[in-house]
Amino acid sequence: MVEVYDDGEEFRGSYVFFITGATEASLLAAASRVATLDGVPAGAFAMVTDDKAPEFGAGQQVHLPA
């Protein structure tokens, strides 16, 4: 089960949604499904991080399918 942690917000020119509550593979699969929905602009990506990251926006960037 994937949960939306918070409503989205803008950060460095991107709109960010936080999802949690599942394995990294499950979260990336969910993000990939969302990235293919109508209205989602090309160039969507996931940022893999955790609450121990040194700063917001730090982590591995994973490009999602268009």
PDB file of C-alpha atoms in Angstrom:
ATOM      1  CA  MET A   1       0.000   0.000   0.000  1.00  0.00           C
ATOM      2  CA  VAL A   2       1.337   3.416  -0.986  1.00  0.00           C
ATOM      3  CA  GLU A   3       0.317   6.486   0.991  1.00  0.00           C
ATOM      4  CA  VAL A   4       0.485  10.146   0.074  1.00  0.00           C
ATOM      5  CA  TYR A   5       2.453  11.753   2.881  1.00  0.00           C
ATOM      6  CA  ASP A   6       1.462  15.338   2.187  1.00  0.00           C
ATOM      7  CA  ASP A   7      -0.121  17.517  -0.480  1.00  0.00           C
ATOM      8  CA  GLY A   8       2.233  18.561  -3.229  1.00  0.00           C
ATOM      9  CA  GLU A   9       4.383  21.665  -3.136  1.00  0.00           C
ATOM     10  CA  GLU A  10       6.723  23.493  -5.472  1.00  0.00           C
ATOM     11  CA  PHE A  11      10.484  23.118  -5.063  1.00  0.00           C
ATOM     12  CA  ARG A  12      13.166  24.424  -7.454  1.00  0.00           C
ATOM     13  CA  GLY A  13      10.758  24.646 -10.373  1.00  0.00           C
ATOM     14  CA  SER A  14       9.238  21.177  -9.904  1.00  0.00           C
ATOM     15  CA  TYR A  15       5.984  20.175  -8.277  1.00  0.00           C
ATOM     16  CA  VAL A  16       6.683  17.634  -5.539  1.00  0.00           C
ATOM     17  CA  PHE A  17       4.469  14.950  -4.004  1.00  0.00           C
ATOM     18  CA  PHE A  18       5.636  12.820  -1.110  1.00  0.00           C
ATOM     19  CA  ILE A  19       4.717   9.136  -1.039  1.00  0.00           C
ATOM     20  CA  THR A  20       5.628   6.604   1.619  1.00  0.00           C
ATOM     21  CA  GLY A  21       4.472   3.397   3.249  1.00  0.00           C
ATOM     22  CA  ALA A  22       5.894   0.792   0.863  1.00  0.00           C
ATOM     23  CA  THR A  23       9.146  -0.599  -0.455  1.00  0.00           C
ATOM     24  CA  GLU A  24      11.276   1.547  -2.751  1.00  0.00           C
ATOM     25  CA  ALA A  25      10.348  -0.693  -5.711  1.00  0.00           C
ATOM     26  CA  SER A  26       6.617  -0.326  -4.987  1.00  0.00           C
ATOM     27  CA  LEU A  27       6.905   3.439  -4.598  1.00  0.00           C
ATOM     28  CA  LEU A  28       8.811   3.784  -7.881  1.00  0.00           C
ATOM     29  CA  ALA A  29       6.225   1.583  -9.628  1.00  0.00           C
ATOM     30  CA  ALA A  30       3.408   3.799  -8.310  1.00  0.00           C
ATOM     31  CA  ALA A  31       5.250   6.954  -9.376  1.00  0.00           C
ATOM     32  CA  SER A  32       5.807   5.450 -12.840  1.00  0.00           C
ATOM     33  CA  ARG A  33       2.082   4.741 -13.215  1.00  0.00           C
ATOM     34  CA  VAL A  34       1.248   8.322 -12.235  1.00  0.00           C
ATOM     35  CA  ALA A  35       3.851   9.701 -14.662  1.00  0.00           C
ATOM     36  CA  THR A  36       2.002   8.072 -17.575  1.00  0.00           C
ATOM     37  CA  LEU A  37      -1.382   9.653 -16.761  1.00  0.00           C
ATOM     38  CA  ASP A  38      -2.864  12.284 -19.061  1.00  0.00           C
ATOM     39  CA  GLY A  39      -1.896  15.777 -17.984  1.00  0.00           C
ATOM     40  CA  VAL A  40       1.402  14.829 -16.373  1.00  0.00           C
ATOM     41  CA  PRO A  41       4.128  16.717 -18.252  1.00  0.00           C
ATOM     42  CA  ALA A  42       7.078  14.940 -19.812  1.00  0.00           C
ATOM     43  CA  GLY A  43      10.196  14.908 -17.690  1.00  0.00           C
ATOM     44  CA  ALA A  44       8.608  13.589 -14.492  1.00  0.00           C
ATOM     45  CA  PHE A  45      11.070  12.078 -12.057  1.00  0.00           C
ATOM     46  CA  ALA A  46      11.193  10.538  -8.609  1.00  0.00           C
ATOM     47  CA  MET A  47      13.626  11.550  -5.897  1.00  0.00           C
ATOM     48  CA  VAL A  48      14.568   8.615  -3.668  1.00  0.00           C
ATOM     49  CA  THR A  49      15.424   9.925  -0.216  1.00  0.00           C
ATOM     50  CA  ASP A  50      14.532   9.554   3.444  1.00  0.00           C
ATOM     51  CA  ASP A  51      13.959  11.702   6.494  1.00  0.00           C
ATOM     52  CA  LYS A  52      17.665  11.494   7.382  1.00  0.00           C
ATOM     53  CA  ALA A  53      18.801  13.302   4.212  1.00  0.00           C
ATOM     54  CA  PRO A  54      21.094  16.252   4.952  1.00  0.00           C
ATOM     55  CA  GLU A  55      18.768  18.644   3.113  1.00  0.00           C
ATOM     56  CA  PHE A  56      15.437  18.707   1.303  1.00  0.00           C
ATOM     57  CA  GLY A  57      15.860  17.642  -2.309  1.00  0.00           C
ATOM     58  CA  ALA A  58      18.910  15.468  -1.649  1.00  0.00           C
ATOM     59  CA  GLY A  59      18.744  11.938  -3.011  1.00  0.00           C
ATOM     60  CA  GLN A  60      18.880   9.794  -6.104  1.00  0.00           C
ATOM     61  CA  GLN A  61      16.889  11.162  -9.049  1.00  0.00           C
ATOM     62  CA  VAL A  62      15.049   8.472 -11.067  1.00  0.00           C
ATOM     63  CA  HIS A  63      13.530   9.476 -14.413  1.00  0.00           C
ATOM     64  CA  LEU A  64      10.037   8.087 -14.939  1.00  0.00           C
ATOM     65  CA  PRO A  65       8.388   6.961 -18.191  1.00  0.00           C
ATOM     66  CA  ALA A  66       6.465   9.554 -20.164  1.00  0.00           C
TER      67      ALA A  66
END
